[in-house]
Short mmCIF file of C-alpha atoms in Angstrom, two decimals:
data_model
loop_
_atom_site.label_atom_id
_atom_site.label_comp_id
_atom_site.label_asym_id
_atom_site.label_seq_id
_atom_site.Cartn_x
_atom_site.Cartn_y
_atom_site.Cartn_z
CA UNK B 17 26.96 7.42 -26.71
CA UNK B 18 27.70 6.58 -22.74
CA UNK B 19 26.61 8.82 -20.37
CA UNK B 20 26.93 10.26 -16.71
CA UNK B 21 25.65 13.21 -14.62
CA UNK B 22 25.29 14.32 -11.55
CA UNK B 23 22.86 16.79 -11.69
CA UNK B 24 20.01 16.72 -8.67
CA UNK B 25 16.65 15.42 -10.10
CA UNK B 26 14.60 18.42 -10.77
CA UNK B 27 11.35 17.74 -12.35
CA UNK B 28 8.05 18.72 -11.66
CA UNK B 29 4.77 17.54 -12.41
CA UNK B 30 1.25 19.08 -11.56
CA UNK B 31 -0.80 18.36 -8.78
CA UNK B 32 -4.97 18.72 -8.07
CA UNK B 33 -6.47 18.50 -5.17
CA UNK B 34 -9.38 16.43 -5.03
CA UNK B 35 -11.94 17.78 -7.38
CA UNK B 36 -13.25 16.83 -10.62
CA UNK B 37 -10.78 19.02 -12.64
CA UNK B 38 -6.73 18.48 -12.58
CA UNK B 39 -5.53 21.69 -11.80
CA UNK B 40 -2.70 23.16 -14.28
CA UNK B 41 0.26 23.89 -13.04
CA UNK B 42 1.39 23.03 -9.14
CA UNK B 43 -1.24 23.75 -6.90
CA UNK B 44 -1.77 22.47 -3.22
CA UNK B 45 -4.07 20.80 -1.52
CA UNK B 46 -6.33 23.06 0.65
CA UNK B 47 -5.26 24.38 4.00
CA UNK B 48 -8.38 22.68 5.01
CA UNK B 49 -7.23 19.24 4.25
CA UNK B 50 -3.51 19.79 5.34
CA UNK B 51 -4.36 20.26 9.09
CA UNK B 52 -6.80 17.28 8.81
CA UNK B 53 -3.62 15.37 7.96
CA UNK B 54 -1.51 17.06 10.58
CA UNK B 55 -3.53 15.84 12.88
CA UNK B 56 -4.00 12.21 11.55
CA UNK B 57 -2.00 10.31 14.58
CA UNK B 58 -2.13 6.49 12.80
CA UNK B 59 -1.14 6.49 9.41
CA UNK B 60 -1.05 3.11 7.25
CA UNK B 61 1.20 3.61 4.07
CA UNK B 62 0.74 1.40 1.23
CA UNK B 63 3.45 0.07 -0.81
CA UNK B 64 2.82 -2.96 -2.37
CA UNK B 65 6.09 -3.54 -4.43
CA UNK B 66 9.61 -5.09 -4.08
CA UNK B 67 12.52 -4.13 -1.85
CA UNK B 68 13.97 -1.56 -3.79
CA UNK B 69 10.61 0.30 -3.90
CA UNK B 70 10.13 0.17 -0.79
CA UNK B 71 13.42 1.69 0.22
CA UNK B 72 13.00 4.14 -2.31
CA UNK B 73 9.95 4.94 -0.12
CA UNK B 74 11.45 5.53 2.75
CA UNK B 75 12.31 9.60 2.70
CA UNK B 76 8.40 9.94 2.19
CA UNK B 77 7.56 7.63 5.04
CA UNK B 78 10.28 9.52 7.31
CA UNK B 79 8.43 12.80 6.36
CA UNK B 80 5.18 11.36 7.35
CA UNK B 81 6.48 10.37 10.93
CA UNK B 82 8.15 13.63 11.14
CA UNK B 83 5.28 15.00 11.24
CA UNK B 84 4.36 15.10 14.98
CA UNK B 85 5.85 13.16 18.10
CA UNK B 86 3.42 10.34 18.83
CA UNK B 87 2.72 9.92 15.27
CA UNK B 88 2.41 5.76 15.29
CA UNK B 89 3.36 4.92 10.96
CA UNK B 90 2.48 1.46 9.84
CA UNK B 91 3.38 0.12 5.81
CA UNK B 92 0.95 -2.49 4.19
CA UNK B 93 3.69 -4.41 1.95
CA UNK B 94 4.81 -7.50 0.16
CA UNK B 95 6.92 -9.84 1.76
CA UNK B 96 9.95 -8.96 -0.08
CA UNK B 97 8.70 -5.40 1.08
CA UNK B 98 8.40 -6.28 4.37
CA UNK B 99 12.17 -7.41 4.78
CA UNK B 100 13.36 -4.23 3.75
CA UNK B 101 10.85 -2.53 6.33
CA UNK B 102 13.16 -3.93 8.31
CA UNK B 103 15.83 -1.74 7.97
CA UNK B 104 13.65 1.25 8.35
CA UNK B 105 14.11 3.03 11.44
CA UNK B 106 10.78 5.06 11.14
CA UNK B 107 7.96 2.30 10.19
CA UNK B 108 6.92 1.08 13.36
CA UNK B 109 4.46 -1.61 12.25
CA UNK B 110 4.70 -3.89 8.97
CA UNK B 111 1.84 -5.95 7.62
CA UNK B 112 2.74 -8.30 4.64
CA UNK B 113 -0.30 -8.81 1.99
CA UNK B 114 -0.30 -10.43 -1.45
CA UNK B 115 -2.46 -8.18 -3.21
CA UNK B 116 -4.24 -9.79 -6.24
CA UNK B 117 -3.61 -6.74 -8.36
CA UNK B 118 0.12 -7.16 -7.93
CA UNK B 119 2.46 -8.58 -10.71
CA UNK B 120 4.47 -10.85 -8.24
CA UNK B 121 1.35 -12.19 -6.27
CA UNK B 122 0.58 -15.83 -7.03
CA UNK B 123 -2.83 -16.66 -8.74
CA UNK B 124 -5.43 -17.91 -5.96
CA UNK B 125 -8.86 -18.59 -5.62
CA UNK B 126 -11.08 -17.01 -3.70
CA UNK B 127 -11.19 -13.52 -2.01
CA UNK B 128 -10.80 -14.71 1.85
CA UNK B 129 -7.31 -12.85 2.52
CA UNK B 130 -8.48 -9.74 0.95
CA UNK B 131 -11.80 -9.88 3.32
CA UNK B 132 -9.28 -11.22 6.32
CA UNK B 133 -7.23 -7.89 5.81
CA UNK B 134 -10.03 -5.74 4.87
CA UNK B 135 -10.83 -7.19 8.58
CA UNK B 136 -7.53 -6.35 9.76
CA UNK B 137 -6.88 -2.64 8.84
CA UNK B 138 -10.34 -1.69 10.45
CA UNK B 139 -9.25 -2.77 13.48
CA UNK B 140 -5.94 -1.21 13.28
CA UNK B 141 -8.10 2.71 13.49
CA UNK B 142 -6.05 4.44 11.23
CA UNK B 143 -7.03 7.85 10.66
CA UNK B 144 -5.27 8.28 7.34
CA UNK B 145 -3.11 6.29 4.56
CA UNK B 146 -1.40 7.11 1.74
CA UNK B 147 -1.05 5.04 -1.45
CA UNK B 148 2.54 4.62 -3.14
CA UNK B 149 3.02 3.84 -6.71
CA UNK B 150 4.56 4.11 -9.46
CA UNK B 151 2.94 6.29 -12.86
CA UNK B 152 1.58 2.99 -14.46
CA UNK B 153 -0.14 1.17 -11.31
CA UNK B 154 -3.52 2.61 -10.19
CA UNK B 155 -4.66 3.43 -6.71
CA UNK B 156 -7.81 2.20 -7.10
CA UNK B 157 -7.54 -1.41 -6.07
CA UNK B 158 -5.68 -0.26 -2.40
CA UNK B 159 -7.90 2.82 -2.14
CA UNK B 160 -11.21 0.35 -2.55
CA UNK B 161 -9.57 -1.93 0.45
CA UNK B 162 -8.60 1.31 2.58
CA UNK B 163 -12.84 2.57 1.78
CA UNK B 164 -13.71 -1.12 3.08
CA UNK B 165 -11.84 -0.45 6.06
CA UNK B 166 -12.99 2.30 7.06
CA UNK B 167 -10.27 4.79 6.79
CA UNK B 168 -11.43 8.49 6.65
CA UNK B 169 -8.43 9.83 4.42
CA UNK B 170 -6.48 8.27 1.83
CA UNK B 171 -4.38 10.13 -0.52
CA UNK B 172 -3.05 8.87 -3.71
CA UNK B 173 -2.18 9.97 -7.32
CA UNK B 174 -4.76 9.07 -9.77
CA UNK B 175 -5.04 9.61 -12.88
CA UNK B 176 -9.18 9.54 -13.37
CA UNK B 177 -11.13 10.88 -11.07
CA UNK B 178 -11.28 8.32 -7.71
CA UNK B 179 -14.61 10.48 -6.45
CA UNK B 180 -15.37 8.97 -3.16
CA UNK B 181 -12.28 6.10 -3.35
CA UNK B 182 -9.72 8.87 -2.19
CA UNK B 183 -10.07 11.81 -0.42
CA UNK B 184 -7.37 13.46 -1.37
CA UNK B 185 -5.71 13.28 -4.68
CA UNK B 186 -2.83 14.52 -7.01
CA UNK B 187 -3.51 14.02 -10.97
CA UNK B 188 -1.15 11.51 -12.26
CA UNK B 189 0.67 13.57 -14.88
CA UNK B 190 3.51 10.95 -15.68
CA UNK B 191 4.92 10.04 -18.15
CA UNK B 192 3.14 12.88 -20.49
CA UNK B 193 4.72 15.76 -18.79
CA UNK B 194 8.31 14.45 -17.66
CA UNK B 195 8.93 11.90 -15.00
CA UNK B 196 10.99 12.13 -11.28
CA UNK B 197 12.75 10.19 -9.60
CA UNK B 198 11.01 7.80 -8.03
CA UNK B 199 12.08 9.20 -4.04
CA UNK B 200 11.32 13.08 -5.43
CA UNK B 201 7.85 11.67 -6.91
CA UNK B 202 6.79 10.21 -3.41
CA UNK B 203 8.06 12.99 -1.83
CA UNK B 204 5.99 15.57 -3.92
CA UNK B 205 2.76 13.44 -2.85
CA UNK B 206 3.76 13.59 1.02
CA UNK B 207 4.10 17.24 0.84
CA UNK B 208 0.91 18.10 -0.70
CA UNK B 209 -0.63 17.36 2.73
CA UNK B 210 2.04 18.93 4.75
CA UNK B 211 4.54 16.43 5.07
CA UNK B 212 8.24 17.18 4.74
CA UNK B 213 11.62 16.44 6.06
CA UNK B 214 15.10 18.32 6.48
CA UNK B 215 16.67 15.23 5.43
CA UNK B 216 15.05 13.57 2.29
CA UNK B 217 19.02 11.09 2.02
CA UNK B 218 17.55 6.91 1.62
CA UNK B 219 18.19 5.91 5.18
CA UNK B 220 18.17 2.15 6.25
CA UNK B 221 19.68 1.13 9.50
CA UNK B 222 21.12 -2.58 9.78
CA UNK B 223 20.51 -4.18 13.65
CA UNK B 224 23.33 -4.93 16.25
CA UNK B 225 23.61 -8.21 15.16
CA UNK B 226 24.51 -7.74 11.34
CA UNK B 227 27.07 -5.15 12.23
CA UNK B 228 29.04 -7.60 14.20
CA UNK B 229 28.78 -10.27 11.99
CA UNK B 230 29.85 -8.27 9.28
CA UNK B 231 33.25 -6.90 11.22
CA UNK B 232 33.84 -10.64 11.71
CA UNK B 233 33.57 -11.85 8.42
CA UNK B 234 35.47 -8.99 7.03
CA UNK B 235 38.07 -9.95 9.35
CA UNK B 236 38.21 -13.35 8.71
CA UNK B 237 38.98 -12.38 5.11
CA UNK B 238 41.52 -9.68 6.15
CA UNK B 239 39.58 -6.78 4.97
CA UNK B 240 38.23 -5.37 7.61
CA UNK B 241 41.36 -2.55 8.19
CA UNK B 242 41.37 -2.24 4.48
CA UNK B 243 40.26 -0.55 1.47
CA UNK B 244 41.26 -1.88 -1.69
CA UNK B 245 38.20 -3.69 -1.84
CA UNK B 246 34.89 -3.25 -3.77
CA UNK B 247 30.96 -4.50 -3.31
CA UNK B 248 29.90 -6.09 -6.42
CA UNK B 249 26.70 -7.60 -7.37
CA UNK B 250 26.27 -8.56 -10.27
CA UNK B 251 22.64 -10.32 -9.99
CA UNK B 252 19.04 -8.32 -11.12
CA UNK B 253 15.56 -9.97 -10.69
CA UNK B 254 15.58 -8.92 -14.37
CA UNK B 255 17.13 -9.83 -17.58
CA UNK B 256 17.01 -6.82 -18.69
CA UNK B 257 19.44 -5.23 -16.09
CA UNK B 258 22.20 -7.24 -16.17
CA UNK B 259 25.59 -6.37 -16.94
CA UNK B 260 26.74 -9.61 -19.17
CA UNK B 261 28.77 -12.41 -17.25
CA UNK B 262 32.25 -12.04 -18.99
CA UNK B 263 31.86 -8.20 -19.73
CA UNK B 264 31.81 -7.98 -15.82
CA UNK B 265 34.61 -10.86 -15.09
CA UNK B 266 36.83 -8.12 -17.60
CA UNK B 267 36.11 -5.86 -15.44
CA UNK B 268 36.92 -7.53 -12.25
CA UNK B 269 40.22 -8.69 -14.02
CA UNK B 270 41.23 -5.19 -14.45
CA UNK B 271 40.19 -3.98 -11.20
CA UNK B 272 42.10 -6.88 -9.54
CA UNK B 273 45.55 -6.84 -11.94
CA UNK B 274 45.55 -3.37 -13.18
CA UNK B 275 44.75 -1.67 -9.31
CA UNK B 276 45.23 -4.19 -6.80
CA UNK B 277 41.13 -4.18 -6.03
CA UNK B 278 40.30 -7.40 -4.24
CA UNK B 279 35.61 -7.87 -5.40
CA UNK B 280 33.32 -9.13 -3.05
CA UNK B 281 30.96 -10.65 -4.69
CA UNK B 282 27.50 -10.44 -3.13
CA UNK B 283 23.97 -12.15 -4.22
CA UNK B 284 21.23 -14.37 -3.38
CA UNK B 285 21.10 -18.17 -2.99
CA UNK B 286 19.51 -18.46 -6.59
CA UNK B 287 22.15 -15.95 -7.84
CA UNK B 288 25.09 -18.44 -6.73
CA UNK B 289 25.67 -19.97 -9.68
CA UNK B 290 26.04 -16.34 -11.65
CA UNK B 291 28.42 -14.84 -9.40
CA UNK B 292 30.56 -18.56 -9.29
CA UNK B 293 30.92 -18.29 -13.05
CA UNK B 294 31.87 -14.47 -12.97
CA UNK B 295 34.66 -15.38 -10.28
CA UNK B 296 35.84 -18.53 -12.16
CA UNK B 297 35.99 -16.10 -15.81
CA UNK B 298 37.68 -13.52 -13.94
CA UNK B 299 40.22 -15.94 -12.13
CA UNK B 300 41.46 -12.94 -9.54
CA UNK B 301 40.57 -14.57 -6.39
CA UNK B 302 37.40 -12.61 -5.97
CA UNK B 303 35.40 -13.46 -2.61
CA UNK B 304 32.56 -15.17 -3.17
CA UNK B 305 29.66 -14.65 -0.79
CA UNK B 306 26.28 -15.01 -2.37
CA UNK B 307 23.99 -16.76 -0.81
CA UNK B 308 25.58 -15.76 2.85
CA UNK B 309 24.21 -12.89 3.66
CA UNK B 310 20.74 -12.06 4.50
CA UNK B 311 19.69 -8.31 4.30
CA UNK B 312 20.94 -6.90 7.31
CA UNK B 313 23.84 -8.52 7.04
CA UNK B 314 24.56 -7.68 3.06
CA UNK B 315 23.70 -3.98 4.26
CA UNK B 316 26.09 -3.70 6.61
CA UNK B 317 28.38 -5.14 4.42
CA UNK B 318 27.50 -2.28 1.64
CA UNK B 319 28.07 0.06 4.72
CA UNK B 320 31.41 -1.02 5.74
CA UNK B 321 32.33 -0.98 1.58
CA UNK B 322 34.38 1.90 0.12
CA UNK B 323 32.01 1.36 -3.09
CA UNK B 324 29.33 -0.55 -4.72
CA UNK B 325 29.76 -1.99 -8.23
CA UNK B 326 25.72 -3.24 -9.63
CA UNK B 327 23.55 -3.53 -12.30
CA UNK B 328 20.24 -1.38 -11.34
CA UNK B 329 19.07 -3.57 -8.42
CA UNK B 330 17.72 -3.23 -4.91
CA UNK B 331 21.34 -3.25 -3.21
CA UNK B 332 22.20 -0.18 -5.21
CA UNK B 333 19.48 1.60 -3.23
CA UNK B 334 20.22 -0.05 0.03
CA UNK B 335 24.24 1.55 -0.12
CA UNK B 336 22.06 4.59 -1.28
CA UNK B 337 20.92 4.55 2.07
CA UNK B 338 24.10 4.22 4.09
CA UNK B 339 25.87 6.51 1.80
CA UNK B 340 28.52 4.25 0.15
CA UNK B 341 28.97 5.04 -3.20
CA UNK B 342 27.87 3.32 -6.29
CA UNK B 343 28.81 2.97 -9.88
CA UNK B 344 25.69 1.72 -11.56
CA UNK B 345 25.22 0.06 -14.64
CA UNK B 346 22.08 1.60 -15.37
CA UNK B 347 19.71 -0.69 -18.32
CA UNK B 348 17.68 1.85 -20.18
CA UNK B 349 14.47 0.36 -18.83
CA UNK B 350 13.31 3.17 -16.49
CA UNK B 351 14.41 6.48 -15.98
CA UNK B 352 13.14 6.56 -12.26
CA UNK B 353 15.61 4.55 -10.04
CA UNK B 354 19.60 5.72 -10.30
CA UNK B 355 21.18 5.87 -7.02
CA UNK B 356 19.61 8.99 -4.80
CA UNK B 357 21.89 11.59 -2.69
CA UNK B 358 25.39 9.59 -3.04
CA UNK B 359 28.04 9.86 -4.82
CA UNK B 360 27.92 7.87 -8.32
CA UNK B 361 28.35 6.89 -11.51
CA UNK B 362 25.61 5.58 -14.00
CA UNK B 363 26.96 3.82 -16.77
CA UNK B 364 25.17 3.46 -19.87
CA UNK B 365 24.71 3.20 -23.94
CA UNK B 366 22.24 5.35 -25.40
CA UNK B 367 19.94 3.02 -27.41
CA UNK B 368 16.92 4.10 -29.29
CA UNK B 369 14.57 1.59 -27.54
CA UNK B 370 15.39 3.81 -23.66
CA UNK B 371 13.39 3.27 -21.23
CA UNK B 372 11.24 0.72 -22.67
CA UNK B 373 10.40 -1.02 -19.03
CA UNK B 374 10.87 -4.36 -19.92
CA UNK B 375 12.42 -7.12 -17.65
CA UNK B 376 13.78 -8.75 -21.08
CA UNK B 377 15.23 -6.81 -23.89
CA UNK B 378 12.02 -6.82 -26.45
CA UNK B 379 15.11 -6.35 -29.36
CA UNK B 380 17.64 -8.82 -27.96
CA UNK B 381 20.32 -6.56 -28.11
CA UNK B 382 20.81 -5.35 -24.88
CA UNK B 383 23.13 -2.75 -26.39
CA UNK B 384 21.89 -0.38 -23.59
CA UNK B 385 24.43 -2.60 -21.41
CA UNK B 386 26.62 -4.23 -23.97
CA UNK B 387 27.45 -1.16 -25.38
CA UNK B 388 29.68 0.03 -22.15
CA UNK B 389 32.94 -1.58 -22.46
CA UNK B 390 34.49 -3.11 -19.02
CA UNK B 391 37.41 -0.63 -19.44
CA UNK B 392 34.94 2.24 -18.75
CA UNK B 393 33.13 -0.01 -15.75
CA UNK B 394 36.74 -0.19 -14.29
CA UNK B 395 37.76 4.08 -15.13
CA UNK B 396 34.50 4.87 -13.44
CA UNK B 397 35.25 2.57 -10.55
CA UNK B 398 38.92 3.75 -9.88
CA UNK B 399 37.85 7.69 -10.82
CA UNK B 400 34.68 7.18 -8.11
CA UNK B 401 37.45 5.61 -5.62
CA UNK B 402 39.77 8.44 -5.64
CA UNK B 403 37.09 11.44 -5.53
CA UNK B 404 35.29 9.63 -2.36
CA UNK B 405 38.75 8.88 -0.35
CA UNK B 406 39.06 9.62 2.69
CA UNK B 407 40.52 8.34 5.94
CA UNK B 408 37.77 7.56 8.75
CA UNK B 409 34.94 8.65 6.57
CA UNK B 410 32.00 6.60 6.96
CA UNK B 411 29.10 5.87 4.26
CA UNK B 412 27.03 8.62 5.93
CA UNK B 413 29.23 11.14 6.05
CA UNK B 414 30.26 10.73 2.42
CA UNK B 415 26.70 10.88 1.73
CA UNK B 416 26.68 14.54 2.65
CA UNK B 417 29.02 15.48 0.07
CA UNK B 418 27.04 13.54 -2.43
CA UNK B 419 24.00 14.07 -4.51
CA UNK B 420 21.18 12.39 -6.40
CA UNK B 421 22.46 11.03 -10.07
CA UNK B 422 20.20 11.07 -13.13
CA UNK B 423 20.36 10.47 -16.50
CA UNK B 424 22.00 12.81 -18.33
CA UNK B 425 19.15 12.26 -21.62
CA UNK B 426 16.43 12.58 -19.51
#
C-alpha cells in the first residue's frame, strides 16, 4: 500500500538523569542541574553529521540561544555541516572538524587534529555543550574530546552509563521503545535542561546576496511573477532514496502537458548529469539548473517556490525551513526525517524490508520507491498546489498553517 499523513509526530521516549539507573518513564533532570545550565553563557553544540542533520538541528539550537540574552552558541560540525550553519540565524560561531569516528571522515594517520582541536575548544571557555545524534551513534567519542577540553557540562543521550564522560544524560531508549522525529528527539534532549522555544518551525535564513540573485535569475527565465512552476530535485547522496530517472521524467511529463507546470530542476555539480537525463526523458522544456546554485542561493530559490518535489534529501529540509511545501518521496530507510511543520505529502510503498537504513537497497528492489506510480507523484503535486494557494503568501506564512508529516505505519 502507499501512504500519507499528516498527523504531528507524537512519540515519547524516557529520559534519566545522570545516575547509574535509567529512570522509567519521563523524568527530568534535577532542578539542580537545570539552573546550572541556565546559567551556562557559552555553549558549544556538537553535530557532527551532514547538512540535513544539521538543519534538522536547528529548533534545538534556537532553544538553547533562547535561553538568555547574551547567551554566545557555537556548533562543532562537518564541513558539509558547516555550510548549512550558514543559514542559521542563531549559531554565532562554526568550527568544522573531521571527526575520526564519523562515517564520511577520510582515513588519516595520526591523532594531531584531534589534539589541535582538543587545543582549540579549551580555549574557546565554554561552560557547557551538548552532544547531537542520532539513536545508533554514541556520545562517547565527542563527550571524551569535550572532558579533554575542559568543559564542565556536557549533556548527551547515552545508552550505557558515560559516568564521568557526561554530566548530564538522557538513556537512549531508541529504537526499542518507538522512535521521533529527528527535530522532536533533539528537542526532548534540550528541554531536559530547561531549554525550550515558542517556535520549534526549521528556520534557515538565506543572506542579501542570494535573495537578489535568485529574483534575477527567476526573472531571466520569466518566472519570477509566476506560479505554475515547481522545485524539483531529484538527486540523494544515497541510492537508496532516489526516485528512479524515467519514473520521475513521467512525472514531469504530466505535470508539464497535463497542468501547464513548468520544473526547475535543482542539484549539485556531480548531480548534473542525473537531472540532464531526467529533462532530456521528459522532453517538456524543464529548466535545468544543477550545478548553479550554491546553498544560499538554491534556498532562496526553494523560498521563492510555490512547492518542492524530492526524494528524502537535505533540500527537503531546507524548504522545511522557509515553509514552502514539499511532496516527498519518502525511501523506507528511516522513519526519522519527513518534512517538519509544512505542509506535505510523503509518498511511499509499504515494503516489508521499512526502514532498513541502508544507502543501497540490501534486496534490489527498491519497491519502497518503485512501487509509487508517477501518476500519484503528479495527484499529490497538483492536490498539494491547490490546498497551499494563495495570493501574496510567502513560504513562512504558509508554514503556519502547516504541520509536521509522518509516516502513517509508524
Amino acid at each position: 500500500m502507499n501512504g500519507t499523513s499528516t498527523t504531528n509526530p507524537a512519540t515519547n521516549t524516557a529520559t534519566s538523569p545522570a545516575s547509574d539507573t535509567p529512570a522509567d518513564g519521563a523524568a527530568e533532570l534535577g532542578p539542580g542541574r537545570t539552573a546550572a545550565w541556565q546559567s551556562a553563557r557559552r555553549i558549544l553544540c556538537v553535530r557532527l553529521d551532514a547538512l540535513g542533520d544539521v538543519i534538522m538541528t536547528g529548533p534545538a539550537l534556537a532553544a538553547l540561544k533562547e535561553g538568555r540574552n547574551d547567551r554566545h552558541l557555537t556548533l562543532l560540525t562537518s564541513t558539509a555541516g558547516a555550510k548549512a550553519a550558514e543559514l542559521l540565524p542563531f549559531v554565532d560561531e562554526t568550527i568544522s572538524y573531521g571527526a575520526p569516528w564519523m562515517k564520511a571522515t577520510a582515513a588519516r594517520q595520526g591523532s594531531d587534529p584531534d589534539e589541535r582541536m582538543v587545543e582549540r575548544l579549551r580555549s574557546g571557555e565554554y561552560d557547557a555543550a551538548v552532544i547531537f545524534t542520532v539513536y545508533s551513534q554514541s556520545p562517547l567519542p565527542a563527550a571524551l574530546l569535550l572532558h579533554l577540553a575542559q568543559v564542565p557540562l556536557r549533556l548527551a543521550y547515552c545508552r550505557e552509563n558515560p559516568y564521568h564522560l557526561l554530566s548530564d544524560w538522557m538513556h537512549e531508549s531508541e529504537p526499542e521503545e518507538g522512535v521521533r522525529h529527528e527535530v522532536r528527539r533533539h528537542l526532548d534532549l534540550v528541554a531536559a535542561v530547561g531549554a525550550t522555544t515558542g517556535d520549534e518551525r526549521l528556520r534557515v535564513v538565506p543572506d542579501r546576496q542570494s535573495h537578489k540573485s535568485i529574483e534575477r535569475l527567476l526573472g531571466q527565465l520569466g518566472l519570477d511573477s509566476r506560479r505554475d512552476w515547481l522545485a524539483v530535485h531529484p538527486g540523494a547522496s544515497a541510492p537508496a532514496r532516489r526516485y528512479p530517472s524515467e519514473m520521475f521524467a513521467e512525472v514531469l511529463r504530466i505535470l508539464a502537458k497535463e497542468h501547464g507546470l513548468t520544473p526547475v530542476l535543482t542539484g549539485s555539480s556531480a548531480e548534473a548529469p542525473l537531472t540532464a537525463g531526467i529533462r532530456r526523458m521528459a522532453n517538456v522544456g524543464a529548466v535545468d539548473l544543477a550545478g548553479q546554485l550554491d546553498l544560499g542561493t538554491l534556498c532562496a530559490l526553494l523560498g521563492r517556490a510555490p512547492l518542492l518535489l524530492a526524494n528524502n534529501t537535505g533540500p527537503v529540509h531546507l524548504a522545511a525551513g522557509v515553509g514552502t511545501p514539499v511532496v516527498d518521496l519518502y525511501a523506507l530507510t528511516n522513519p526519522q526525517h519527513t518534512p517538519w511543520s509544512v505542509p506535505s505529502r510523503v509518498l511511499y510503498h509499504d515494503v516489508p524490508c521499512r526502514f532498513c537504513y541502508c544507502s543501497v537497497c540490501p534486496q534490489g528492489h527498491h519497491a519502497c520507491l518503485r512501487g509509487v506510480p508517477p501518476e500519484e507523484v503528479a495527484r499529490a503535486v497538483i492536490e498539494l498546489l491547490a490546498e497551499t494557494a494563495r495570493a501574496g503568501v510567502s513560504g513562512l506564512e504558509q508554514a503556519d498553517r502547516g504541520s509536521g508529516t509522518v509516516l502513517s505505519s509508524w
